């Protein structure tokens, strides 16, 4: 209520405001009888007040909904099984919907209630969720009363006895009521976990009311309003004052003083008696309100609840850590309490021991688009987007490969590579001779192979083999870029170790000491035999000189490997040699590419692929498919051979 009083017996009205009173969760007992419910709150509407807080404070509601999601996780399952529970508790709810309602009530009110209906054999046949704000109980929680609306229909009630695990002799419906222990002065109705922040939640609501009023009315400060039209009678004063009060006062506006002065033919005068930057003051208040609410909700990190705070980066690792802490401090405890009650309730129908299934990591493993380009096949990317597979899509996205009309089906033809890039087993018979370069394809066929002119376009790529010393040659040939990436990863440690040995030199060290130095400086584990092979390979390639491997070792880079010396250059690298049979069946492109006698980088071969419009790694000299006969004929018998090499002159 707002009271008005005269000041100095002049025509000036001072509007005063009563202090805001927050409803309290008091328990009001109307009688000592067990047949009377205990009122929850002075007006018996405290649960409605909690619902008002939940629905009108977006901050409080958002945090609560997030907590509900975290507690439910991937749902309730039978312990030891990932299968969802195939049980319908009532005609309108699935089991997941039923559990969601229970968890909602439990986290908002700190209790939940379920109506259990029995058949004529006194066996439970239906479980109905009872909204927590519609239930009241007696002093010892042995009887319950339900009202659809405790404000408008407080006398239209349904009564229930408490559910018991020992049977139901009278066959009537019972109420299963569950709450955990919560220290408070209350003996019957528990207070919610966030009770310490209820005033802050109210403040959050009040600030938003103030802000919307400020926007709509453009007036919200404490002010003196003086009307220079003389002093009207009391009835007119009250009417004017009431209109201003209704529009601009309280939490939706501000405190005002209304005055009436002698006539001067001047318009009303408005003076502020408080700072006009209430919005800034409320911003500071909101910071305290936010912290209070987060603390009351056991919120470890605001980012877990979609709240971005000033100066917080919110990296995935930080969030995962906060999520694990929050799970251990809050989620697991609430799940244990809920599981305890629900297992008691459903034990008699044989559902088994129930437990909430955790979602595990907060974030699923994700890859950047750049990393997907390197590691995902085209079909994997399409599947992730919900699209069907395409022919020839089981390849990395950066590979260039032609799309055949159909997959090879003719018997007796062994392709160098199939449509998904699988290598031909080494014991397969060589394919029949391909058509000559001048052959004219039959009508309707697709024909493609590389010629002399094509070689002229790429003869400058790569470097002469004589510019390198071969360090290691693979025991198998390379079929596709999938193989290339795996090979280069496998070579990585050896390259690092080789560079380390070349650049640092070794003086009077045993193999064990060299291994320890490599582990310390490079973080690479290597066996003695593997290290021995690396050193021997470097010496065989003329890159280093060494002493006896069986004793203390001294290693010195050779002059050729060090002149001229360049800093920060990787001396050991993977390159590729075009190899295979040399005979009269070679097409000109393949013959000249082998005669060119060069080592190529992966980028060189990709450049060829981009130039010719299909993957040189996969199809080498050419590819042919005749849709009439449905025969896919391999043109090429050659392979790309991966080698680990050391450039003799690093400046080349």
Short mmCIF file of N, CA and C in Angstrom, two decimals, residues 489-648:
data_model
loop_
_atom_site.label_atom_id
_atom_site.label_comp_id
_atom_site.label_asym_id
_atom_site.label_seq_id
_atom_site.Cartn_x
_atom_site.Cartn_y
_atom_site.Cartn_z
N UNK A 489 53.59 -40.03 -41.84
CA UNK A 489 53.52 -40.06 -40.38
C UNK A 489 54.50 -41.09 -39.81
N UNK A 490 54.58 -42.25 -40.47
CA UNK A 490 55.49 -43.30 -40.00
C UNK A 490 56.94 -42.86 -40.12
N UNK A 491 57.24 -42.06 -41.16
CA UNK A 491 58.60 -41.60 -41.38
C UNK A 491 58.98 -40.46 -40.42
N UNK A 492 58.02 -39.81 -39.83
CA UNK A 492 58.27 -38.58 -39.08
C UNK A 492 59.33 -38.75 -37.99
N UNK A 493 59.17 -39.79 -37.14
CA UNK A 493 60.12 -40.00 -36.05
C UNK A 493 61.51 -40.26 -36.60
N UNK A 494 61.60 -41.08 -37.63
CA UNK A 494 62.92 -41.39 -38.20
C UNK A 494 63.57 -40.14 -38.76
N UNK A 495 62.77 -39.27 -39.38
CA UNK A 495 63.34 -38.04 -39.92
C UNK A 495 63.86 -37.15 -38.79
N UNK A 496 63.07 -37.04 -37.72
CA UNK A 496 63.52 -36.22 -36.59
C UNK A 496 64.80 -36.77 -35.98
N UNK A 497 64.85 -38.08 -35.81
CA UNK A 497 66.05 -38.70 -35.23
C UNK A 497 67.25 -38.52 -36.15
N UNK A 498 67.05 -38.71 -37.45
CA UNK A 498 68.15 -38.55 -38.40
C UNK A 498 68.67 -37.12 -38.39
N UNK A 499 67.76 -36.15 -38.42
CA UNK A 499 68.19 -34.75 -38.37
C UNK A 499 68.96 -34.46 -37.10
N UNK A 500 68.48 -35.03 -35.99
CA UNK A 500 69.14 -34.81 -34.70
C UNK A 500 70.58 -35.33 -34.74
N UNK A 501 70.75 -36.52 -35.29
CA UNK A 501 72.09 -37.12 -35.35
C UNK A 501 73.00 -36.32 -36.28
N UNK A 502 72.47 -35.86 -37.42
CA UNK A 502 73.28 -35.11 -38.39
C UNK A 502 73.70 -33.77 -37.81
N UNK A 503 72.75 -33.05 -37.21
CA UNK A 503 73.02 -31.68 -36.79
C UNK A 503 73.83 -31.60 -35.50
N UNK A 504 73.63 -32.54 -34.58
CA UNK A 504 74.27 -32.44 -33.27
C UNK A 504 75.62 -33.16 -33.20
N UNK A 505 75.78 -34.22 -33.98
CA UNK A 505 77.01 -34.99 -33.87
C UNK A 505 77.02 -35.77 -32.57
N UNK A 506 77.72 -36.88 -32.55
CA UNK A 506 77.78 -37.74 -31.37
C UNK A 506 79.24 -37.99 -31.04
N UNK A 507 79.61 -37.80 -29.80
CA UNK A 507 81.00 -38.01 -29.39
C UNK A 507 81.05 -38.99 -28.22
N UNK A 508 81.69 -40.12 -28.47
CA UNK A 508 81.95 -41.12 -27.42
C UNK A 508 80.71 -41.43 -26.59
N UNK A 509 79.63 -41.78 -27.26
CA UNK A 509 78.38 -42.13 -26.59
C UNK A 509 77.97 -43.53 -26.99
N UNK A 510 77.41 -44.27 -26.04
CA UNK A 510 76.88 -45.59 -26.35
C UNK A 510 75.49 -45.44 -26.95
N UNK A 511 75.01 -46.54 -27.53
CA UNK A 511 73.66 -46.50 -28.07
C UNK A 511 72.63 -46.15 -27.00
N UNK A 512 72.83 -46.67 -25.79
CA UNK A 512 71.91 -46.38 -24.68
C UNK A 512 71.92 -44.89 -24.37
N UNK A 513 73.10 -44.27 -24.37
CA UNK A 513 73.20 -42.84 -24.08
C UNK A 513 72.56 -42.01 -25.20
N UNK A 514 72.75 -42.46 -26.46
CA UNK A 514 72.12 -41.74 -27.58
C UNK A 514 70.60 -41.83 -27.48
N UNK A 515 70.09 -43.03 -27.14
CA UNK A 515 68.64 -43.20 -26.96
C UNK A 515 68.11 -42.26 -25.89
N UNK A 516 68.84 -42.15 -24.78
CA UNK A 516 68.41 -41.28 -23.68
C UNK A 516 68.39 -39.83 -24.12
N UNK A 517 69.40 -39.42 -24.90
CA UNK A 517 69.45 -38.04 -25.38
C UNK A 517 68.29 -37.74 -26.33
N UNK A 518 67.98 -38.70 -27.19
CA UNK A 518 66.86 -38.52 -28.13
C UNK A 518 65.54 -38.44 -27.37
N UNK A 519 65.36 -39.30 -26.37
CA UNK A 519 64.14 -39.27 -25.57
C UNK A 519 63.99 -37.95 -24.82
N UNK A 520 65.11 -37.44 -24.32
CA UNK A 520 65.08 -36.19 -23.55
C UNK A 520 64.83 -34.99 -24.46
N UNK A 521 65.56 -34.90 -25.59
CA UNK A 521 65.49 -33.72 -26.44
C UNK A 521 64.33 -33.75 -27.43
N UNK A 522 63.95 -34.93 -27.90
CA UNK A 522 62.89 -35.04 -28.91
C UNK A 522 61.61 -35.64 -28.37
N UNK A 523 61.69 -36.33 -27.22
CA UNK A 523 60.50 -36.99 -26.69
C UNK A 523 60.11 -38.20 -27.49
N UNK A 524 61.07 -38.83 -28.17
CA UNK A 524 60.78 -39.99 -29.02
C UNK A 524 61.40 -41.24 -28.41
N UNK A 525 60.60 -42.30 -28.28
CA UNK A 525 61.10 -43.58 -27.80
C UNK A 525 61.56 -44.40 -29.01
N UNK A 526 62.75 -44.99 -28.93
CA UNK A 526 63.27 -45.81 -30.02
C UNK A 526 64.04 -46.97 -29.42
N UNK A 527 63.92 -48.14 -30.02
CA UNK A 527 64.66 -49.30 -29.51
C UNK A 527 66.10 -49.24 -29.99
N UNK A 528 66.94 -50.05 -29.35
CA UNK A 528 68.36 -50.08 -29.73
C UNK A 528 68.52 -50.55 -31.16
N UNK A 529 67.77 -51.58 -31.55
CA UNK A 529 67.87 -52.08 -32.92
C UNK A 529 67.43 -51.03 -33.94
N UNK A 530 66.35 -50.32 -33.62
CA UNK A 530 65.89 -49.28 -34.54
C UNK A 530 66.92 -48.16 -34.67
N UNK A 531 67.54 -47.77 -33.55
CA UNK A 531 68.56 -46.73 -33.59
C UNK A 531 69.77 -47.18 -34.39
N UNK A 532 70.14 -48.43 -34.20
CA UNK A 532 71.28 -48.99 -34.93
C UNK A 532 71.02 -48.91 -36.45
N UNK A 533 69.79 -49.25 -36.87
CA UNK A 533 69.44 -49.22 -38.30
C UNK A 533 69.47 -47.80 -38.84
N UNK A 534 69.00 -46.83 -38.05
CA UNK A 534 69.01 -45.44 -38.50
C UNK A 534 70.43 -44.96 -38.73
N UNK A 535 71.31 -45.23 -37.76
CA UNK A 535 72.71 -44.79 -37.90
C UNK A 535 73.39 -45.49 -39.07
N UNK A 536 73.14 -46.80 -39.19
CA UNK A 536 73.76 -47.54 -40.29
C UNK A 536 73.25 -47.03 -41.64
N UNK A 537 71.96 -46.71 -41.70
CA UNK A 537 71.40 -46.20 -42.95
C UNK A 537 71.98 -44.86 -43.33
N UNK A 538 72.22 -44.00 -42.34
CA UNK A 538 72.83 -42.70 -42.62
C UNK A 538 74.25 -42.87 -43.14
N UNK A 539 74.97 -43.83 -42.55
CA UNK A 539 76.34 -44.06 -43.02
C UNK A 539 76.35 -44.67 -44.42
N UNK A 540 75.46 -45.62 -44.66
CA UNK A 540 75.41 -46.26 -45.97
C UNK A 540 75.08 -45.25 -47.07
N UNK A 541 74.29 -44.24 -46.71
CA UNK A 541 73.92 -43.23 -47.70
C UNK A 541 74.98 -42.14 -47.83
N UNK A 542 76.07 -42.24 -47.06
CA UNK A 542 77.16 -41.27 -47.16
C UNK A 542 76.91 -39.97 -46.46
N UNK A 543 75.94 -39.95 -45.57
CA UNK A 543 75.60 -38.72 -44.87
C UNK A 543 76.48 -38.51 -43.64
N UNK A 544 76.87 -39.60 -42.96
CA UNK A 544 77.69 -39.49 -41.75
C UNK A 544 78.84 -40.48 -41.82
N UNK A 545 79.81 -40.22 -40.95
CA UNK A 545 80.86 -41.18 -40.66
C UNK A 545 80.74 -41.55 -39.20
N UNK A 546 80.97 -42.79 -38.86
CA UNK A 546 80.83 -43.23 -37.48
C UNK A 546 81.97 -44.17 -37.11
N UNK A 547 82.10 -44.36 -35.81
CA UNK A 547 83.04 -45.35 -35.30
C UNK A 547 82.28 -46.63 -35.00
N UNK A 548 82.84 -47.52 -34.21
CA UNK A 548 82.27 -48.84 -33.93
C UNK A 548 80.92 -48.72 -33.23
N UNK A 549 79.90 -49.39 -33.80
CA UNK A 549 78.57 -49.34 -33.19
C UNK A 549 78.48 -50.13 -31.91
N UNK A 550 79.38 -51.07 -31.69
CA UNK A 550 79.29 -51.93 -30.52
C UNK A 550 79.95 -51.31 -29.30
N UNK A 551 80.65 -50.20 -29.48
CA UNK A 551 81.30 -49.53 -28.36
C UNK A 551 80.84 -48.08 -28.32
N UNK A 552 81.66 -47.24 -27.70
CA UNK A 552 81.33 -45.82 -27.72
C UNK A 552 81.40 -45.30 -29.14
N UNK A 553 80.39 -44.50 -29.50
CA UNK A 553 80.24 -44.09 -30.88
C UNK A 553 80.57 -42.61 -31.03
N UNK A 554 81.26 -42.29 -32.10
CA UNK A 554 81.47 -40.91 -32.50
C UNK A 554 80.94 -40.76 -33.92
N UNK A 555 80.07 -39.78 -34.10
CA UNK A 555 79.43 -39.57 -35.41
C UNK A 555 79.74 -38.17 -35.89
N UNK A 556 80.17 -38.07 -37.12
CA UNK A 556 80.45 -36.78 -37.73
C UNK A 556 79.73 -36.71 -39.08
N UNK A 557 78.99 -35.63 -39.32
CA UNK A 557 78.38 -35.46 -40.64
C UNK A 557 79.47 -35.34 -41.70
N UNK A 558 79.23 -35.91 -42.87
CA UNK A 558 80.20 -35.78 -43.97
C UNK A 558 80.15 -34.37 -44.54
N UNK A 559 81.22 -34.00 -45.26
CA UNK A 559 81.28 -32.65 -45.81
C UNK A 559 80.15 -32.40 -46.80
N UNK A 560 79.83 -33.44 -47.59
CA UNK A 560 78.78 -33.26 -48.59
C UNK A 560 77.43 -32.98 -47.95
N UNK A 561 77.22 -33.58 -46.80
CA UNK A 561 75.91 -33.40 -46.17
C UNK A 561 75.81 -32.06 -45.47
N UNK A 562 76.93 -31.40 -45.23
CA UNK A 562 76.89 -30.17 -44.46
C UNK A 562 77.20 -28.94 -45.28
N UNK A 563 77.56 -29.06 -46.52
CA UNK A 563 77.96 -27.90 -47.29
C UNK A 563 76.96 -27.63 -48.41
N UNK A 564 76.47 -26.40 -48.53
CA UNK A 564 76.56 -25.39 -47.48
C UNK A 564 75.54 -25.67 -46.38
N UNK A 565 75.84 -25.32 -45.16
CA UNK A 565 74.95 -25.63 -44.03
C UNK A 565 73.83 -24.61 -43.96
N UNK A 566 72.64 -25.09 -43.84
CA UNK A 566 71.49 -24.21 -43.70
C UNK A 566 70.80 -24.52 -42.38
N UNK A 567 70.34 -23.49 -41.70
CA UNK A 567 69.65 -23.68 -40.44
C UNK A 567 68.18 -24.03 -40.69
N UNK A 568 67.63 -24.78 -39.74
CA UNK A 568 66.19 -25.08 -39.71
C UNK A 568 65.70 -25.75 -41.00
N UNK A 569 66.51 -26.60 -41.62
CA UNK A 569 66.06 -27.33 -42.81
C UNK A 569 65.93 -28.81 -42.47
N UNK A 570 64.87 -29.46 -42.92
CA UNK A 570 64.70 -30.89 -42.69
C UNK A 570 65.49 -31.63 -43.75
N UNK A 571 66.54 -32.34 -43.33
CA UNK A 571 67.46 -32.97 -44.28
C UNK A 571 66.91 -34.30 -44.79
N UNK A 572 66.16 -35.01 -43.96
CA UNK A 572 65.61 -36.29 -44.38
C UNK A 572 64.15 -36.07 -44.78
N UNK A 573 63.77 -36.47 -45.97
CA UNK A 573 62.40 -36.23 -46.43
C UNK A 573 61.90 -37.44 -47.22
N UNK A 574 60.58 -37.48 -47.40
CA UNK A 574 59.95 -38.55 -48.18
C UNK A 574 59.67 -38.03 -49.58
N UNK A 575 60.15 -38.77 -50.57
CA UNK A 575 59.85 -38.47 -51.97
C UNK A 575 59.38 -39.76 -52.66
N UNK A 576 59.00 -39.62 -53.94
CA UNK A 576 58.39 -40.75 -54.63
C UNK A 576 59.03 -40.92 -56.01
N UNK A 577 59.25 -42.19 -56.32
CA UNK A 577 59.86 -42.56 -57.60
C UNK A 577 58.85 -43.33 -58.42
N UNK A 578 58.74 -42.99 -59.72
CA UNK A 578 57.81 -43.67 -60.61
C UNK A 578 58.50 -44.91 -61.17
N UNK A 579 58.02 -46.10 -60.80
CA UNK A 579 58.73 -47.33 -61.13
C UNK A 579 57.76 -48.38 -61.66
N UNK A 580 58.33 -49.39 -62.32
CA UNK A 580 57.53 -50.48 -62.86
C UNK A 580 58.21 -51.10 -64.06
N UNK A 581 57.54 -52.00 -64.76
CA UNK A 581 58.14 -52.68 -65.91
C UNK A 581 58.46 -51.70 -67.04
N UNK A 582 59.62 -51.93 -67.67
CA UNK A 582 60.01 -51.15 -68.85
C UNK A 582 60.01 -52.10 -70.04
N UNK A 583 59.05 -51.94 -70.94
CA UNK A 583 58.96 -52.82 -72.11
C UNK A 583 58.19 -52.11 -73.21
N UNK A 584 57.93 -52.82 -74.28
CA UNK A 584 57.26 -52.20 -75.41
C UNK A 584 55.78 -51.96 -75.17
N UNK A 585 55.28 -52.38 -74.03
CA UNK A 585 53.87 -52.13 -73.69
C UNK A 585 53.68 -50.80 -72.97
N UNK A 586 54.80 -50.14 -72.60
CA UNK A 586 54.68 -48.85 -71.91
C UNK A 586 54.11 -47.79 -72.84
N UNK A 587 53.16 -47.03 -72.38
CA UNK A 587 52.71 -45.88 -73.16
C UNK A 587 53.78 -44.79 -73.04
N UNK A 588 53.86 -43.87 -73.96
CA UNK A 588 54.94 -42.89 -73.99
C UNK A 588 55.07 -42.08 -72.70
N UNK A 589 53.95 -41.71 -72.12
CA UNK A 589 54.03 -40.91 -70.90
C UNK A 589 54.77 -41.67 -69.81
N UNK A 590 54.39 -42.92 -69.58
CA UNK A 590 55.01 -43.71 -68.51
C UNK A 590 56.49 -43.94 -68.80
N UNK A 591 56.80 -44.25 -70.06
CA UNK A 591 58.20 -44.51 -70.41
C UNK A 591 59.06 -43.28 -70.16
N UNK A 592 58.58 -42.12 -70.55
CA UNK A 592 59.37 -40.90 -70.37
C UNK A 592 59.45 -40.48 -68.90
N UNK A 593 58.37 -40.72 -68.14
CA UNK A 593 58.40 -40.35 -66.72
C UNK A 593 59.42 -41.19 -65.97
N UNK A 594 59.51 -42.49 -66.31
CA UNK A 594 60.53 -43.34 -65.67
C UNK A 594 61.92 -42.95 -66.15
N UNK A 595 62.09 -42.65 -67.45
CA UNK A 595 63.39 -42.27 -67.98
C UNK A 595 63.85 -40.92 -67.43
N UNK A 596 62.91 -40.11 -66.99
CA UNK A 596 63.26 -38.80 -66.43
C UNK A 596 64.07 -38.95 -65.14
N UNK A 597 63.93 -40.10 -64.48
CA UNK A 597 64.75 -40.49 -63.33
C UNK A 597 64.78 -39.41 -62.24
N UNK A 598 63.60 -39.10 -61.76
CA UNK A 598 63.49 -38.05 -60.74
C UNK A 598 62.73 -38.56 -59.52
N UNK A 599 62.98 -37.86 -58.39
CA UNK A 599 62.19 -38.05 -57.18
C UNK A 599 61.17 -36.90 -57.11
N UNK A 600 59.91 -37.25 -56.78
CA UNK A 600 58.85 -36.26 -56.74
C UNK A 600 58.30 -36.13 -55.32
N UNK A 601 57.91 -34.91 -54.98
CA UNK A 601 57.21 -34.70 -53.71
C UNK A 601 55.72 -34.98 -53.91
N UNK A 602 55.03 -35.09 -52.81
CA UNK A 602 53.59 -35.29 -52.89
C UNK A 602 52.93 -34.12 -53.62
N UNK A 603 53.44 -32.90 -53.38
CA UNK A 603 52.87 -31.72 -54.02
C UNK A 603 53.08 -31.77 -55.53
N UNK A 604 54.24 -32.30 -55.96
CA UNK A 604 54.48 -32.43 -57.40
C UNK A 604 53.42 -33.32 -58.05
N UNK A 605 53.13 -34.44 -57.40
CA UNK A 605 52.17 -35.40 -57.97
C UNK A 605 50.76 -34.83 -57.93
N UNK A 606 50.44 -34.08 -56.88
CA UNK A 606 49.14 -33.42 -56.83
C UNK A 606 49.00 -32.39 -57.95
N UNK A 607 50.10 -31.72 -58.26
CA UNK A 607 50.07 -30.75 -59.35
C UNK A 607 49.78 -31.44 -60.69
N UNK A 608 50.37 -32.63 -60.88
CA UNK A 608 50.07 -33.41 -62.09
C UNK A 608 48.58 -33.77 -62.12
N UNK A 609 48.08 -34.22 -61.00
CA UNK A 609 46.67 -34.62 -60.93
C UNK A 609 45.75 -33.46 -61.29
N UNK A 610 46.06 -32.29 -60.73
CA UNK A 610 45.22 -31.12 -61.01
C UNK A 610 45.30 -30.75 -62.49
N UNK A 611 46.46 -30.94 -63.09
CA UNK A 611 46.65 -30.60 -64.50
C UNK A 611 45.87 -31.53 -65.42
N UNK A 612 45.88 -32.85 -65.10
CA UNK A 612 45.27 -33.84 -65.99
C UNK A 612 43.83 -34.18 -65.61
N UNK A 613 43.37 -33.73 -64.45
CA UNK A 613 41.97 -33.91 -64.10
C UNK A 613 41.64 -35.24 -63.46
N UNK A 614 42.61 -36.03 -63.08
CA UNK A 614 42.35 -37.25 -62.31
C UNK A 614 43.59 -37.58 -61.49
N UNK A 615 43.46 -38.53 -60.57
CA UNK A 615 44.53 -38.81 -59.62
C UNK A 615 45.66 -39.60 -60.27
N UNK A 616 46.79 -38.96 -60.43
CA UNK A 616 47.98 -39.66 -60.95
C UNK A 616 48.47 -40.69 -59.94
N UNK A 617 48.23 -40.45 -58.67
CA UNK A 617 48.59 -41.45 -57.67
C UNK A 617 47.82 -42.74 -57.88
N UNK A 618 46.53 -42.62 -58.20
CA UNK A 618 45.68 -43.80 -58.28
C UNK A 618 45.73 -44.49 -59.64
N UNK A 619 45.72 -43.67 -60.73
CA UNK A 619 45.57 -44.26 -62.06
C UNK A 619 46.80 -44.09 -62.95
N UNK A 620 47.81 -43.40 -62.42
CA UNK A 620 49.08 -43.26 -63.12
C UNK A 620 48.90 -42.85 -64.58
N UNK A 621 49.14 -43.75 -65.53
CA UNK A 621 49.16 -43.37 -66.94
C UNK A 621 47.81 -43.20 -67.59
N UNK A 622 46.72 -43.75 -67.05
CA UNK A 622 45.44 -43.57 -67.72
C UNK A 622 44.37 -44.48 -67.15
N UNK A 623 43.14 -44.29 -67.61
CA UNK A 623 42.00 -45.04 -67.09
C UNK A 623 40.94 -45.13 -68.18
N UNK A 624 40.30 -46.28 -68.34
CA UNK A 624 39.33 -46.47 -69.42
C UNK A 624 38.14 -47.29 -68.93
N UNK A 625 36.94 -46.82 -69.27
CA UNK A 625 35.72 -47.57 -68.96
C UNK A 625 34.80 -47.53 -70.16
N UNK A 626 34.38 -48.69 -70.63
CA UNK A 626 33.47 -48.80 -71.76
C UNK A 626 32.08 -49.14 -71.23
N UNK A 627 31.16 -48.20 -71.26
CA UNK A 627 29.83 -48.46 -70.70
C UNK A 627 29.04 -49.49 -71.50
N UNK A 628 29.41 -49.70 -72.77
CA UNK A 628 28.70 -50.68 -73.60
C UNK A 628 28.97 -52.09 -73.09
N UNK A 629 30.26 -52.40 -72.91
CA UNK A 629 30.62 -53.74 -72.41
C UNK A 629 30.70 -53.80 -70.89
N UNK A 630 30.61 -52.63 -70.25
CA UNK A 630 30.69 -52.53 -68.80
C UNK A 630 32.01 -53.09 -68.28
N UNK A 631 33.09 -52.84 -69.03
CA UNK A 631 34.42 -53.31 -68.64
C UNK A 631 35.29 -52.11 -68.30
N UNK A 632 35.87 -52.15 -67.14
CA UNK A 632 36.84 -51.13 -66.77
C UNK A 632 38.24 -51.70 -66.97
N UNK A 633 39.00 -51.09 -67.89
CA UNK A 633 40.31 -51.62 -68.25
C UNK A 633 41.41 -50.78 -67.62
N UNK A 634 42.34 -51.41 -66.90
CA UNK A 634 43.46 -50.64 -66.35
C UNK A 634 44.49 -50.36 -67.43
N UNK A 635 44.97 -49.15 -67.45
CA UNK A 635 45.97 -48.81 -68.44
C UNK A 635 47.39 -49.03 -67.92
N UNK A 636 47.56 -48.89 -66.62
CA UNK A 636 48.92 -48.73 -66.14
C UNK A 636 49.33 -49.81 -65.16
N UNK A 637 50.56 -50.29 -65.32
CA UNK A 637 51.11 -51.31 -64.43
C UNK A 637 52.15 -50.74 -63.47
N UNK A 638 52.31 -49.42 -63.48
CA UNK A 638 53.40 -48.82 -62.71
C UNK A 638 52.93 -48.38 -61.33
N UNK A 639 53.91 -48.08 -60.48
CA UNK A 639 53.64 -47.73 -59.09
C UNK A 639 54.48 -46.54 -58.68
N UNK A 640 53.99 -45.85 -57.65
CA UNK A 640 54.79 -44.83 -56.99
C UNK A 640 55.51 -45.48 -55.82
N UNK A 641 56.84 -45.40 -55.81
CA UNK A 641 57.65 -46.01 -54.75
C UNK A 641 58.10 -44.91 -53.79
N UNK A 642 57.77 -45.05 -52.50
CA UNK A 642 58.18 -44.06 -51.50
C UNK A 642 59.59 -44.35 -51.03
N UNK A 643 60.40 -43.30 -50.91
CA UNK A 643 61.77 -43.44 -50.44
C UNK A 643 62.07 -42.32 -49.45
N UNK A 644 62.91 -42.63 -48.49
CA UNK A 644 63.40 -41.63 -47.56
C UNK A 644 64.78 -41.21 -48.05
N UNK A 645 64.95 -39.93 -48.33
CA UNK A 645 66.18 -39.45 -48.97
C UNK A 645 66.77 -38.27 -48.21
N UNK A 646 68.04 -38.02 -48.48
CA UNK A 646 68.73 -36.86 -47.95
C UNK A 646 69.28 -36.07 -49.13
N UNK A 647 68.94 -34.80 -49.21
CA UNK A 647 69.43 -33.97 -50.30
C UNK A 647 70.92 -33.69 -50.09
N UNK A 648 71.70 -33.94 -51.10
CA UNK A 648 73.16 -33.77 -50.97
C UNK A 648 73.50 -32.30 -50.77
#
